[in-house]
């Protein structure tokens, strides 16, 4: 009988295995790959035989990777990344820019990242783009699992070996309902602002962190009325009269000039933050991601700077 050997594993088996690991389900993997469930099971049987150890274990209704499964997944993700880099390089040699571009953006960046994708996609119709939006915890997890090509964040993570490029200014402003008594005032003092109820983002939000830092540095305490984990819900709550809020100016890109929200003129505001685009330094950046990065730091940046804001 032949000894088990990883070398007997086929690329197709690894692709099926990756899909199962991602979905934690044989059925969903079969659906994604347009295969029947018996074919998926058969492929996994053969892969398990080649490895010589079980790759999954079922606890209750949930499917978990075994230690061997985790090790195989690592290698198989590596292999598929290298294949996709090869595909993009070969297309580039043929004078084509095509392949997959995987972007991840932190919650508030959703206001400008999708807007700059349109012109890029028109320029390079052969590039398929996927965009994941998540909170800072999810960004860090994606980054450490090397799931995407590029990441947009408001605060580059410390203690990680990453390459960071500043992309755009991110001013945080105080917003109020149009008929608020402070709406017509100029140069409102921080002392006055501190008397107003504030609606805050959830802990873990980059916006919240900067607002807290700003108040601490200026020796004022905030009067937090409520915590809401969505910029859109916060804007609605402000219009509804629950309080004022401090949000990225970019969250106002679809507000209109005579709409229900105004930006207050408060001393020390806007709080100046930045948006950054980053990737792990050890990552081999694909031709497609390099092309996007170049677009981003030239035309993309110009476009983002011109987005209308109230
Ligand atoms: P958010 O913004 O986490 O508050 O959505 C991103 C940031 O400013 O870091």
PDB file of C-alpha atoms and ligand atoms in Angstrom:
ATOM      1  CA  UNK A   1       0.000   0.000   0.000  1.00  0.00           C
ATOM      2  CA  UNK A   2       1.264   3.511  -0.861  1.00  0.00           C
ATOM      3  CA  UNK A   3       2.316   5.706   2.058  1.00  0.00           C
ATOM      4  CA  UNK A   4       0.207   8.889   2.414  1.00  0.00           C
ATOM      5  CA  UNK A   5       1.900  11.864   0.741  1.00  0.00           C
ATOM      6  CA  UNK A   6       0.787  15.446   0.297  1.00  0.00           C
ATOM      7  CA  UNK A   7       2.293  15.297  -3.179  1.00  0.00           C
ATOM      8  CA  UNK A   8      -0.622  13.080  -4.245  1.00  0.00           C
ATOM      9  CA  UNK A   9      -3.067  15.896  -3.451  1.00  0.00           C
ATOM     10  CA  UNK A  10      -4.438  17.629  -6.536  1.00  0.00           C
ATOM     11  CA  UNK A  11      -5.065  21.344  -6.989  1.00  0.00           C
ATOM     12  CA  UNK A  12      -8.744  20.609  -7.419  1.00  0.00           C
ATOM     13  CA  UNK A  13      -8.897  18.779  -4.074  1.00  0.00           C
ATOM     14  CA  UNK A  14      -7.214  21.734  -2.376  1.00  0.00           C
ATOM     15  CA  UNK A  15      -9.657  24.154  -3.976  1.00  0.00           C
ATOM     16  CA  UNK A  16     -12.607  22.091  -2.702  1.00  0.00           C
ATOM     17  CA  UNK A  17     -10.991  21.846   0.742  1.00  0.00           C
ATOM     18  CA  UNK A  18     -10.510  25.629   0.916  1.00  0.00           C
ATOM     19  CA  UNK A  19     -14.143  26.238   0.046  1.00  0.00           C
ATOM     20  CA  UNK A  20     -15.317  23.811   2.758  1.00  0.00           C
ATOM     21  CA  UNK A  21     -13.009  25.439   5.327  1.00  0.00           C
ATOM     22  CA  UNK A  22     -14.298  28.906   4.383  1.00  0.00           C
ATOM     23  CA  UNK A  23     -17.987  27.958   4.569  1.00  0.00           C
ATOM     24  CA  UNK A  24     -17.557  25.345   7.323  1.00  0.00           C
ATOM     25  CA  UNK A  25     -19.951  23.319   5.222  1.00  0.00           C
ATOM     26  CA  UNK A  26     -19.715  20.634   2.519  1.00  0.00           C
ATOM     27  CA  UNK A  27     -23.113  21.676   1.098  1.00  0.00           C
ATOM     28  CA  UNK A  28     -22.206  25.362   0.703  1.00  0.00           C
ATOM     29  CA  UNK A  29     -18.825  24.488  -0.821  1.00  0.00           C
ATOM     30  CA  UNK A  30     -20.582  22.208  -3.333  1.00  0.00           C
ATOM     31  CA  UNK A  31     -22.968  25.053  -4.213  1.00  0.00           C
ATOM     32  CA  UNK A  32     -20.134  27.570  -4.652  1.00  0.00           C
ATOM     33  CA  UNK A  33     -18.153  25.249  -6.904  1.00  0.00           C
ATOM     34  CA  UNK A  34     -21.185  23.934  -8.844  1.00  0.00           C
ATOM     35  CA  UNK A  35     -20.371  20.362  -7.771  1.00  0.00           C
ATOM     36  CA  UNK A  36     -22.600  17.663  -6.339  1.00  0.00           C
ATOM     37  CA  UNK A  37     -22.223  16.817  -2.674  1.00  0.00           C
ATOM     38  CA  UNK A  38     -21.007  13.223  -3.386  1.00  0.00           C
ATOM     39  CA  UNK A  39     -18.239  14.701  -5.604  1.00  0.00           C
ATOM     40  CA  UNK A  40     -17.156  17.040  -2.802  1.00  0.00           C
ATOM     41  CA  UNK A  41     -17.151  14.166  -0.290  1.00  0.00           C
ATOM     42  CA  UNK A  42     -15.189  11.986  -2.684  1.00  0.00           C
ATOM     43  CA  UNK A  43     -12.570  14.730  -3.233  1.00  0.00           C
ATOM     44  CA  UNK A  44     -12.169  15.129   0.537  1.00  0.00           C
ATOM     45  CA  UNK A  45     -11.851  11.383   1.034  1.00  0.00           C
ATOM     46  CA  UNK A  46      -8.976  11.315  -1.442  1.00  0.00           C
ATOM     47  CA  UNK A  47      -7.303  14.383   0.083  1.00  0.00           C
ATOM     48  CA  UNK A  48      -7.603  12.909   3.594  1.00  0.00           C
ATOM     49  CA  UNK A  49      -6.028   9.695   2.276  1.00  0.00           C
ATOM     50  CA  UNK A  50      -3.139  11.660   0.726  1.00  0.00           C
ATOM     51  CA  UNK A  51      -2.545  13.522   4.005  1.00  0.00           C
ATOM     52  CA  UNK A  52      -3.020  10.418   6.123  1.00  0.00           C
ATOM     53  CA  UNK A  53      -4.935  12.276   8.840  1.00  0.00           C
ATOM     54  CA  UNK A  54      -8.462  13.685   9.240  1.00  0.00           C
ATOM     55  CA  UNK A  55      -8.781  17.333   8.128  1.00  0.00           C
ATOM     56  CA  UNK A  56     -12.145  18.099   9.753  1.00  0.00           C
ATOM     57  CA  UNK A  57     -13.948  17.127  12.875  1.00  0.00           C
ATOM     58  CA  UNK A  58     -17.646  17.480  13.448  1.00  0.00           C
ATOM     59  CA  UNK A  59     -18.715  18.689  16.896  1.00  0.00           C
ATOM     60  CA  UNK A  60     -22.497  18.848  17.172  1.00  0.00           C
ATOM     61  CA  UNK A  61     -23.635  20.407  13.938  1.00  0.00           C
ATOM     62  CA  UNK A  62     -20.431  22.409  13.430  1.00  0.00           C
ATOM     63  CA  UNK A  63     -17.475  21.481  11.295  1.00  0.00           C
ATOM     64  CA  UNK A  64     -14.006  22.339  12.648  1.00  0.00           C
ATOM     65  CA  UNK A  65     -10.547  22.078  11.106  1.00  0.00           C
ATOM     66  CA  UNK A  66      -8.187  19.689  12.867  1.00  0.00           C
ATOM     67  CA  UNK A  67      -4.569  20.804  13.474  1.00  0.00           C
ATOM     68  CA  UNK A  68      -3.603  18.926  10.287  1.00  0.00           C
ATOM     69  CA  UNK A  69      -6.503  20.658   8.475  1.00  0.00           C
ATOM     70  CA  UNK A  70      -5.223  24.085   9.601  1.00  0.00           C
ATOM     71  CA  UNK A  71      -1.719  23.280   8.350  1.00  0.00           C
ATOM     72  CA  UNK A  72      -3.054  22.067   4.984  1.00  0.00           C
ATOM     73  CA  UNK A  73      -5.245  25.167   4.686  1.00  0.00           C
ATOM     74  CA  UNK A  74      -2.215  27.416   5.202  1.00  0.00           C
ATOM     75  CA  UNK A  75      -0.278  25.743   2.428  1.00  0.00           C
ATOM     76  CA  UNK A  76      -3.245  25.552   0.085  1.00  0.00           C
ATOM     77  CA  UNK A  77      -3.998  29.285   0.549  1.00  0.00           C
ATOM     78  CA  UNK A  78      -0.354  29.976  -0.242  1.00  0.00           C
ATOM     79  CA  UNK A  79      -0.534  27.871  -3.388  1.00  0.00           C
ATOM     80  CA  UNK A  80      -3.726  29.518  -4.645  1.00  0.00           C
ATOM     81  CA  UNK A  81      -2.312  32.996  -3.966  1.00  0.00           C
ATOM     82  CA  UNK A  82       0.800  32.145  -5.980  1.00  0.00           C
ATOM     83  CA  UNK A  83      -1.314  30.798  -8.814  1.00  0.00           C
ATOM     84  CA  UNK A  84      -3.422  33.913  -8.896  1.00  0.00           C
ATOM     85  CA  UNK A  85      -0.235  36.090  -8.905  1.00  0.00           C
ATOM     86  CA  UNK A  86       1.033  33.976 -11.800  1.00  0.00           C
ATOM     87  CA  UNK A  87      -2.234  34.443 -13.712  1.00  0.00           C
ATOM     88  CA  UNK A  88      -2.032  38.211 -13.301  1.00  0.00           C
ATOM     89  CA  UNK A  89       1.627  38.320 -14.334  1.00  0.00           C
ATOM     90  CA  UNK A  90       0.909  36.244 -17.461  1.00  0.00           C
ATOM     91  CA  UNK A  91      -2.031  38.502 -18.363  1.00  0.00           C
ATOM     92  CA  UNK A  92       0.218  41.539 -17.875  1.00  0.00           C
ATOM     93  CA  UNK A  93       2.803  40.008 -20.235  1.00  0.00           C
ATOM     94  CA  UNK A  94       0.007  39.781 -22.822  1.00  0.00           C
ATOM     95  CA  UNK A  95      -0.632  43.498 -22.287  1.00  0.00           C
ATOM     96  CA  UNK A  96      -3.800  42.876 -20.246  1.00  0.00           C
ATOM     97  CA  UNK A  97      -4.624  43.970 -16.749  1.00  0.00           C
ATOM     98  CA  UNK A  98      -6.873  41.275 -15.381  1.00  0.00           C
ATOM     99  CA  UNK A  99      -7.395  39.323 -12.211  1.00  0.00           C
ATOM    100  CA  UNK A 100      -8.915  39.784  -8.780  1.00  0.00           C
ATOM    101  CA  UNK A 101      -8.519  42.777  -6.508  1.00  0.00           C
ATOM    102  CA  UNK A 102      -9.517  42.227  -2.896  1.00  0.00           C
ATOM    103  CA  UNK A 103     -10.028  45.358  -0.806  1.00  0.00           C
ATOM    104  CA  UNK A 104     -11.081  45.669   2.826  1.00  0.00           C
ATOM    105  CA  UNK A 105     -12.193  48.975   4.314  1.00  0.00           C
ATOM    106  CA  UNK A 106     -13.049  50.058   7.833  1.00  0.00           C
ATOM    107  CA  UNK A 107     -16.675  51.090   8.473  1.00  0.00           C
ATOM    108  CA  UNK A 108     -16.465  54.830   7.823  1.00  0.00           C
ATOM    109  CA  UNK A 109     -14.299  54.411   4.710  1.00  0.00           C
ATOM    110  CA  UNK A 110     -17.393  52.990   3.005  1.00  0.00           C
ATOM    111  CA  UNK A 111     -18.351  56.587   2.180  1.00  0.00           C
ATOM    112  CA  UNK A 112     -15.534  57.141  -0.282  1.00  0.00           C
ATOM    113  CA  UNK A 113     -13.925  53.806  -1.238  1.00  0.00           C
ATOM    114  CA  UNK A 114     -16.866  52.611  -3.401  1.00  0.00           C
ATOM    115  CA  UNK A 115     -16.991  56.027  -5.117  1.00  0.00           C
ATOM    116  CA  UNK A 116     -13.435  55.740  -6.421  1.00  0.00           C
ATOM    117  CA  UNK A 117     -13.880  52.181  -7.710  1.00  0.00           C
ATOM    118  CA  UNK A 118     -16.157  53.132 -10.638  1.00  0.00           C
ATOM    119  CA  UNK A 119     -13.625  55.038 -12.794  1.00  0.00           C
ATOM    120  CA  UNK A 120     -10.945  52.412 -12.052  1.00  0.00           C
ATOM    121  CA  UNK A 121     -13.220  49.585 -13.165  1.00  0.00           C
ATOM    122  CA  UNK A 122     -14.112  51.473 -16.373  1.00  0.00           C
ATOM    123  CA  UNK A 123     -10.411  51.871 -17.087  1.00  0.00           C
ATOM    124  CA  UNK A 124      -9.672  48.185 -16.369  1.00  0.00           C
ATOM    125  CA  UNK A 125     -12.803  46.138 -17.091  1.00  0.00           C
ATOM    126  CA  UNK A 126     -10.830  42.880 -16.777  1.00  0.00           C
ATOM    127  CA  UNK A 127     -10.239  43.425 -13.050  1.00  0.00           C
ATOM    128  CA  UNK A 128     -12.810  41.927 -10.673  1.00  0.00           C
ATOM    129  CA  UNK A 129     -13.092  43.857  -7.449  1.00  0.00           C
ATOM    130  CA  UNK A 130     -14.408  42.651  -4.110  1.00  0.00           C
ATOM    131  CA  UNK A 131     -14.844  45.028  -1.200  1.00  0.00           C
ATOM    132  CA  UNK A 132     -15.290  43.939   2.423  1.00  0.00           C
ATOM    133  CA  UNK A 133     -16.402  46.466   5.022  1.00  0.00           C
ATOM    134  CA  UNK A 134     -15.787  45.774   8.711  1.00  0.00           C
ATOM    135  CA  UNK A 135     -14.877  47.204  12.105  1.00  0.00           C
ATOM    136  CA  UNK A 136     -11.308  47.511  13.334  1.00  0.00           C
ATOM    137  CA  UNK A 137     -11.304  44.052  14.944  1.00  0.00           C
ATOM    138  CA  UNK A 138     -12.396  42.474  11.665  1.00  0.00           C
ATOM    139  CA  UNK A 139      -9.794  44.496   9.723  1.00  0.00           C
ATOM    140  CA  UNK A 140      -7.026  43.220  12.020  1.00  0.00           C
ATOM    141  CA  UNK A 141      -8.204  39.630  11.641  1.00  0.00           C
ATOM    142  CA  UNK A 142      -8.341  39.942   7.842  1.00  0.00           C
ATOM    143  CA  UNK A 143      -4.901  41.561   7.825  1.00  0.00           C
ATOM    144  CA  UNK A 144      -3.307  38.886   9.974  1.00  0.00           C
ATOM    145  CA  UNK A 145      -4.920  36.111   7.878  1.00  0.00           C
ATOM    146  CA  UNK A 146      -3.662  37.790   4.694  1.00  0.00           C
ATOM    147  CA  UNK A 147      -7.164  37.768   3.164  1.00  0.00           C
ATOM    148  CA  UNK A 148      -6.998  40.945   1.047  1.00  0.00           C
ATOM    149  CA  UNK A 149      -4.654  42.894  -1.209  1.00  0.00           C
ATOM    150  CA  UNK A 150      -5.172  46.339   0.315  1.00  0.00           C
ATOM    151  CA  UNK A 151      -6.761  47.745   3.463  1.00  0.00           C
ATOM    152  CA  UNK A 152      -8.234  51.198   4.126  1.00  0.00           C
ATOM    153  CA  UNK A 153      -8.013  52.249   7.752  1.00  0.00           C
ATOM    154  CA  UNK A 154      -8.122  55.431   9.804  1.00  0.00           C
ATOM    155  CA  UNK A 155      -5.502  54.186  12.246  1.00  0.00           C
ATOM    156  CA  UNK A 156      -2.697  51.909  11.039  1.00  0.00           C
ATOM    157  CA  UNK A 157      -2.307  49.025  13.510  1.00  0.00           C
ATOM    158  CA  UNK A 158       0.799  49.196  15.670  1.00  0.00           C
ATOM    159  CA  UNK A 159       3.218  46.291  16.164  1.00  0.00           C
ATOM    160  CA  UNK A 160       2.551  44.831  12.699  1.00  0.00           C
ATOM    161  CA  UNK A 161       5.028  44.853   9.865  1.00  0.00           C
ATOM    162  CA  UNK A 162       2.942  46.774   7.333  1.00  0.00           C
ATOM    163  CA  UNK A 163       3.543  49.285   4.553  1.00  0.00           C
ATOM    164  CA  UNK A 164       1.364  52.359   5.074  1.00  0.00           C
ATOM    165  CA  UNK A 165       0.529  55.089   2.539  1.00  0.00           C
ATOM    166  CA  UNK A 166      -1.419  58.175   3.677  1.00  0.00           C
ATOM    167  CA  UNK A 167      -4.322  58.571   1.283  1.00  0.00           C
ATOM    168  CA  UNK A 168      -6.680  61.372   2.287  1.00  0.00           C
ATOM    169  CA  UNK A 169      -7.516  63.799   5.050  1.00  0.00           C
ATOM    170  CA  UNK A 170     -10.363  62.759   7.311  1.00  0.00           C
ATOM    171  CA  UNK A 171     -11.813  65.741   9.188  1.00  0.00           C
ATOM    172  CA  UNK A 172     -14.177  64.956  12.071  1.00  0.00           C
ATOM    173  CA  UNK A 173     -16.940  67.546  12.445  1.00  0.00           C
ATOM    174  CA  UNK A 174     -19.746  68.315  14.884  1.00  0.00           C
ATOM    175  CA  UNK A 175     -23.186  67.787  13.386  1.00  0.00           C
ATOM    176  CA  UNK A 176     -26.539  69.106  14.604  1.00  0.00           C
ATOM    177  CA  UNK A 177     -30.111  69.229  13.347  1.00  0.00           C
ATOM    178  CA  UNK A 178     -30.713  72.263  11.096  1.00  0.00           C
ATOM    179  CA  UNK A 179     -32.960  74.035  13.643  1.00  0.00           C
ATOM    180  CA  UNK A 180     -30.680  73.526  16.644  1.00  0.00           C
ATOM    181  CA  UNK A 181     -30.080  76.745  18.677  1.00  0.00           C
ATOM    182  CA  UNK A 182     -26.298  76.486  18.009  1.00  0.00           C
ATOM    183  CA  UNK A 183     -26.735  76.115  14.231  1.00  0.00           C
ATOM    184  CA  UNK A 184     -26.393  79.856  13.542  1.00  0.00           C
ATOM    185  CA  UNK A 185     -23.583  80.538  16.066  1.00  0.00           C
ATOM    186  CA  UNK A 186     -19.951  81.163  15.138  1.00  0.00           C
ATOM    187  CA  UNK A 187     -16.897  79.911  17.007  1.00  0.00           C
ATOM    188  CA  UNK A 188     -18.849  77.928  19.614  1.00  0.00           C
ATOM    189  CA  UNK A 189     -16.652  77.228  22.647  1.00  0.00           C
ATOM    190  CA  UNK A 190     -15.725  73.708  23.701  1.00  0.00           C
ATOM    191  CA  UNK A 191     -17.216  74.457  27.100  1.00  0.00           C
ATOM    192  CA  UNK A 192     -20.560  75.101  25.408  1.00  0.00           C
ATOM    193  CA  UNK A 193     -20.247  71.954  23.278  1.00  0.00           C
ATOM    194  CA  UNK A 194     -19.529  69.884  26.385  1.00  0.00           C
ATOM    195  CA  UNK A 195     -22.951  70.870  27.784  1.00  0.00           C
ATOM    196  CA  UNK A 196     -24.741  69.262  24.825  1.00  0.00           C
ATOM    197  CA  UNK A 197     -25.773  65.583  24.831  1.00  0.00           C
ATOM    198  CA  UNK A 198     -23.594  63.638  22.391  1.00  0.00           C
ATOM    199  CA  UNK A 199     -24.330  60.490  20.453  1.00  0.00           C
ATOM    200  CA  UNK A 200     -21.169  58.402  20.273  1.00  0.00           C
ATOM    201  CA  UNK A 201     -19.933  55.568  18.111  1.00  0.00           C
ATOM    202  CA  UNK A 202     -19.280  52.213  19.828  1.00  0.00           C
ATOM    203  CA  UNK A 203     -15.999  51.415  21.570  1.00  0.00           C
ATOM    204  CA  UNK A 204     -13.492  50.044  19.056  1.00  0.00           C
ATOM    205  CA  UNK A 205     -14.471  52.724  16.526  1.00  0.00           C
ATOM    206  CA  UNK A 206     -11.580  54.870  15.289  1.00  0.00           C
ATOM    207  CA  UNK A 207     -13.863  57.919  15.251  1.00  0.00           C
ATOM    208  CA  UNK A 208     -14.757  57.416  18.895  1.00  0.00           C
ATOM    209  CA  UNK A 209     -11.131  56.972  19.909  1.00  0.00           C
ATOM    210  CA  UNK A 210     -10.175  60.303  18.322  1.00  0.00           C
ATOM    211  CA  UNK A 211     -13.138  62.128  19.884  1.00  0.00           C
ATOM    212  CA  UNK A 212     -12.268  60.777  23.347  1.00  0.00           C
ATOM    213  CA  UNK A 213      -8.619  61.780  22.884  1.00  0.00           C
ATOM    214  CA  UNK A 214      -9.656  65.278  21.791  1.00  0.00           C
ATOM    215  CA  UNK A 215     -11.873  65.836  24.863  1.00  0.00           C
ATOM    216  CA  UNK A 216      -9.248  64.451  27.245  1.00  0.00           C
ATOM    217  CA  UNK A 217      -6.502  66.632  25.764  1.00  0.00           C
ATOM    218  CA  UNK A 218      -8.732  69.682  26.123  1.00  0.00           C
ATOM    219  CA  UNK A 219      -9.734  68.736  29.697  1.00  0.00           C
ATOM    220  CA  UNK A 220     -13.470  68.530  29.002  1.00  0.00           C
ATOM    221  CA  UNK A 221     -15.845  65.698  29.813  1.00  0.00           C
ATOM    222  CA  UNK A 222     -18.352  64.560  27.229  1.00  0.00           C
ATOM    223  CA  UNK A 223     -22.027  64.220  28.044  1.00  0.00           C
ATOM    224  CA  UNK A 224     -22.672  60.930  26.284  1.00  0.00           C
ATOM    225  CA  UNK A 225     -26.400  60.522  25.738  1.00  0.00           C
ATOM    226  CA  UNK A 226     -26.262  57.310  23.799  1.00  0.00           C
ATOM    227  CA  UNK A 227     -24.001  54.915  21.946  1.00  0.00           C
ATOM    228  CA  UNK A 228     -24.863  53.801  18.406  1.00  0.00           C
ATOM    229  CA  UNK A 229     -22.654  51.597  16.228  1.00  0.00           C
ATOM    230  CA  UNK A 230     -23.650  53.034  12.850  1.00  0.00           C
ATOM    231  CA  UNK A 231     -22.919  56.453  11.323  1.00  0.00           C
ATOM    232  CA  UNK A 232     -26.202  56.346   9.415  1.00  0.00           C
ATOM    233  CA  UNK A 233     -28.248  55.607  12.540  1.00  0.00           C
ATOM    234  CA  UNK A 234     -26.352  58.365  14.387  1.00  0.00           C
ATOM    235  CA  UNK A 235     -27.280  60.893  11.693  1.00  0.00           C
ATOM    236  CA  UNK A 236     -30.940  59.871  11.984  1.00  0.00           C
ATOM    237  CA  UNK A 237     -30.745  60.165  15.783  1.00  0.00           C
ATOM    238  CA  UNK A 238     -29.270  63.676  15.459  1.00  0.00           C
ATOM    239  CA  UNK A 239     -32.092  64.708  13.111  1.00  0.00           C
ATOM    240  CA  UNK A 240     -34.522  63.139  15.593  1.00  0.00           C
ATOM    241  CA  UNK A 241     -33.204  65.445  18.355  1.00  0.00           C
ATOM    242  CA  UNK A 242     -31.383  62.901  20.548  1.00  0.00           C
ATOM    243  CA  UNK A 243     -28.214  64.992  20.618  1.00  0.00           C
ATOM    244  CA  UNK A 244     -25.224  66.218  18.625  1.00  0.00           C
ATOM    245  CA  UNK A 245     -22.587  63.926  17.135  1.00  0.00           C
ATOM    246  CA  UNK A 246     -18.982  64.046  15.944  1.00  0.00           C
ATOM    247  CA  UNK A 247     -18.471  62.143  12.714  1.00  0.00           C
ATOM    248  CA  UNK A 248     -16.166  62.024   9.731  1.00  0.00           C
ATOM    249  CA  UNK A 249     -17.040  64.695   7.180  1.00  0.00           C
ATOM    250  CA  UNK A 250     -17.066  61.855   4.647  1.00  0.00           C
ATOM    251  CA  UNK A 251     -20.194  60.434   6.263  1.00  0.00           C
ATOM    252  CA  UNK A 252     -21.980  63.540   4.945  1.00  0.00           C
ATOM    253  CA  UNK A 253     -21.218  63.001   1.258  1.00  0.00           C
ATOM    254  CA  UNK A 254     -24.839  62.216   0.397  1.00  0.00           C
ATOM    255  CA  UNK A 255     -26.330  64.986   2.553  1.00  0.00           C
ATOM    256  CA  UNK A 256     -27.542  68.048   0.718  1.00  0.00           C
ATOM    257  CA  UNK A 257     -26.982  71.723   1.437  1.00  0.00           C
ATOM    258  CA  UNK A 258     -30.427  72.542   2.793  1.00  0.00           C
ATOM    259  CA  UNK A 259     -30.966  69.088   4.276  1.00  0.00           C
ATOM    260  CA  UNK A 260     -31.794  68.264   7.899  1.00  0.00           C
ATOM    261  CA  UNK A 261     -28.157  68.292   9.153  1.00  0.00           C
ATOM    262  CA  UNK A 262     -25.672  71.134   9.614  1.00  0.00           C
ATOM    263  CA  UNK A 263     -22.007  71.229  10.600  1.00  0.00           C
ATOM    264  CA  UNK A 264     -21.393  73.426  13.654  1.00  0.00           C
ATOM    265  CA  UNK A 265     -18.576  75.946  13.866  1.00  0.00           C
ATOM    266  CA  UNK A 266     -16.870  74.758  17.060  1.00  0.00           C
ATOM    267  CA  UNK A 267     -13.477  75.887  18.385  1.00  0.00           C
ATOM    268  CA  UNK A 268     -10.758  73.276  17.686  1.00  0.00           C
ATOM    269  CA  UNK A 269     -12.800  71.536  14.972  1.00  0.00           C
ATOM    270  CA  UNK A 270     -12.472  69.765  12.639  1.00  0.00           C
ATOM    271  CA  UNK A 271     -10.368  67.151  14.398  1.00  0.00           C
ATOM    272  CA  UNK A 272      -7.877  66.279  11.678  1.00  0.00           C
ATOM    273  CA  UNK A 273      -7.475  62.552  11.008  1.00  0.00           C
ATOM    274  CA  UNK A 274      -6.208  60.687   7.952  1.00  0.00           C
ATOM    275  CA  UNK A 275      -7.181  57.725   5.872  1.00  0.00           C
ATOM    276  CA  UNK A 276      -4.425  55.258   5.105  1.00  0.00           C
ATOM    277  CA  UNK A 277      -4.084  52.467   2.616  1.00  0.00           C
ATOM    278  CA  UNK A 278      -1.892  49.627   3.811  1.00  0.00           C
ATOM    279  CA  UNK A 279      -0.753  46.050   3.263  1.00  0.00           C
ATOM    280  CA  UNK A 280       1.566  43.564   4.996  1.00  0.00           C
ATOM    281  CA  UNK A 281       5.175  44.460   4.093  1.00  0.00           C
ATOM    282  CA  UNK A 282       6.001  40.820   3.386  1.00  0.00           C
ATOM    283  CA  UNK A 283       3.165  40.513   0.888  1.00  0.00           C
ATOM    284  CA  UNK A 284       3.968  40.154  -2.779  1.00  0.00           C
ATOM    285  CA  UNK A 285       1.665  42.847  -4.164  1.00  0.00           C
ATOM    286  CA  UNK A 286      -0.024  41.592  -7.363  1.00  0.00           C
ATOM    287  CA  UNK A 287       0.211  43.548 -10.621  1.00  0.00           C
ATOM    288  CA  UNK A 288      -3.492  44.306 -10.306  1.00  0.00           C
ATOM    289  CA  UNK A 289      -3.122  45.636  -6.744  1.00  0.00           C
ATOM    290  CA  UNK A 290      -0.096  47.706  -7.799  1.00  0.00           C
ATOM    291  CA  UNK A 291      -2.142  49.193 -10.647  1.00  0.00           C
ATOM    292  CA  UNK A 292      -4.923  50.079  -8.213  1.00  0.00           C
ATOM    293  CA  UNK A 293      -2.457  51.566  -5.729  1.00  0.00           C
ATOM    294  CA  UNK A 294      -1.023  53.835  -8.430  1.00  0.00           C
ATOM    295  CA  UNK A 295      -4.526  54.907  -9.483  1.00  0.00           C
ATOM    296  CA  UNK A 296      -5.455  55.456  -5.856  1.00  0.00           C
ATOM    297  CA  UNK A 297      -2.586  57.781  -5.055  1.00  0.00           C
ATOM    298  CA  UNK A 298      -3.201  59.916  -8.187  1.00  0.00           C
ATOM    299  CA  UNK A 299      -6.652  59.997  -9.837  1.00  0.00           C
ATOM    300  CA  UNK A 300      -8.407  58.157  -6.976  1.00  0.00           C
ATOM    301  CA  UNK A 301      -7.137  60.666  -4.435  1.00  0.00           C
ATOM    302  CA  UNK A 302      -8.185  63.635  -6.599  1.00  0.00           C
ATOM    303  CA  UNK A 303     -11.641  62.149  -7.030  1.00  0.00           C
ATOM    304  CA  UNK A 304     -12.043  61.532  -3.297  1.00  0.00           C
ATOM    305  CA  UNK A 305     -10.915  65.100  -2.539  1.00  0.00           C
ATOM    306  CA  UNK A 306     -13.644  66.434  -4.812  1.00  0.00           C
ATOM    307  CA  UNK A 307     -16.521  64.522  -3.224  1.00  0.00           C
ATOM    308  CA  UNK A 308     -19.186  67.085  -2.324  1.00  0.00           C
ATOM    309  CA  UNK A 309     -19.715  67.515   1.406  1.00  0.00           C
ATOM    310  CA  UNK A 310     -22.198  69.888   3.099  1.00  0.00           C
TER     311      UNK A 310
HETATM  312  P1  LIG B   1     -14.587  53.990  12.385  1.00  0.00           P
HETATM  313  O1  LIG B   1     -13.631  54.855  11.465  1.00  0.00           O
HETATM  314  O2  LIG B   1     -13.840  52.845  12.985  1.00  0.00           O
HETATM  315  O3  LIG B   1     -15.020  54.964  13.425  1.00  0.00           O
HETATM  316  O4  LIG B   1     -15.721  53.620  11.436  1.00  0.00           O
HETATM  317  C1  LIG B   1     -12.400  54.514  11.041  1.00  0.00           C
HETATM  318  C2  LIG B   1     -11.311  55.277  11.747  1.00  0.00           C
HETATM  319  O5  LIG B   1     -11.380  56.503  11.809  1.00  0.00           O
HETATM  320  O6  LIG B   1     -10.377  54.598  12.230  1.00  0.00           O
END
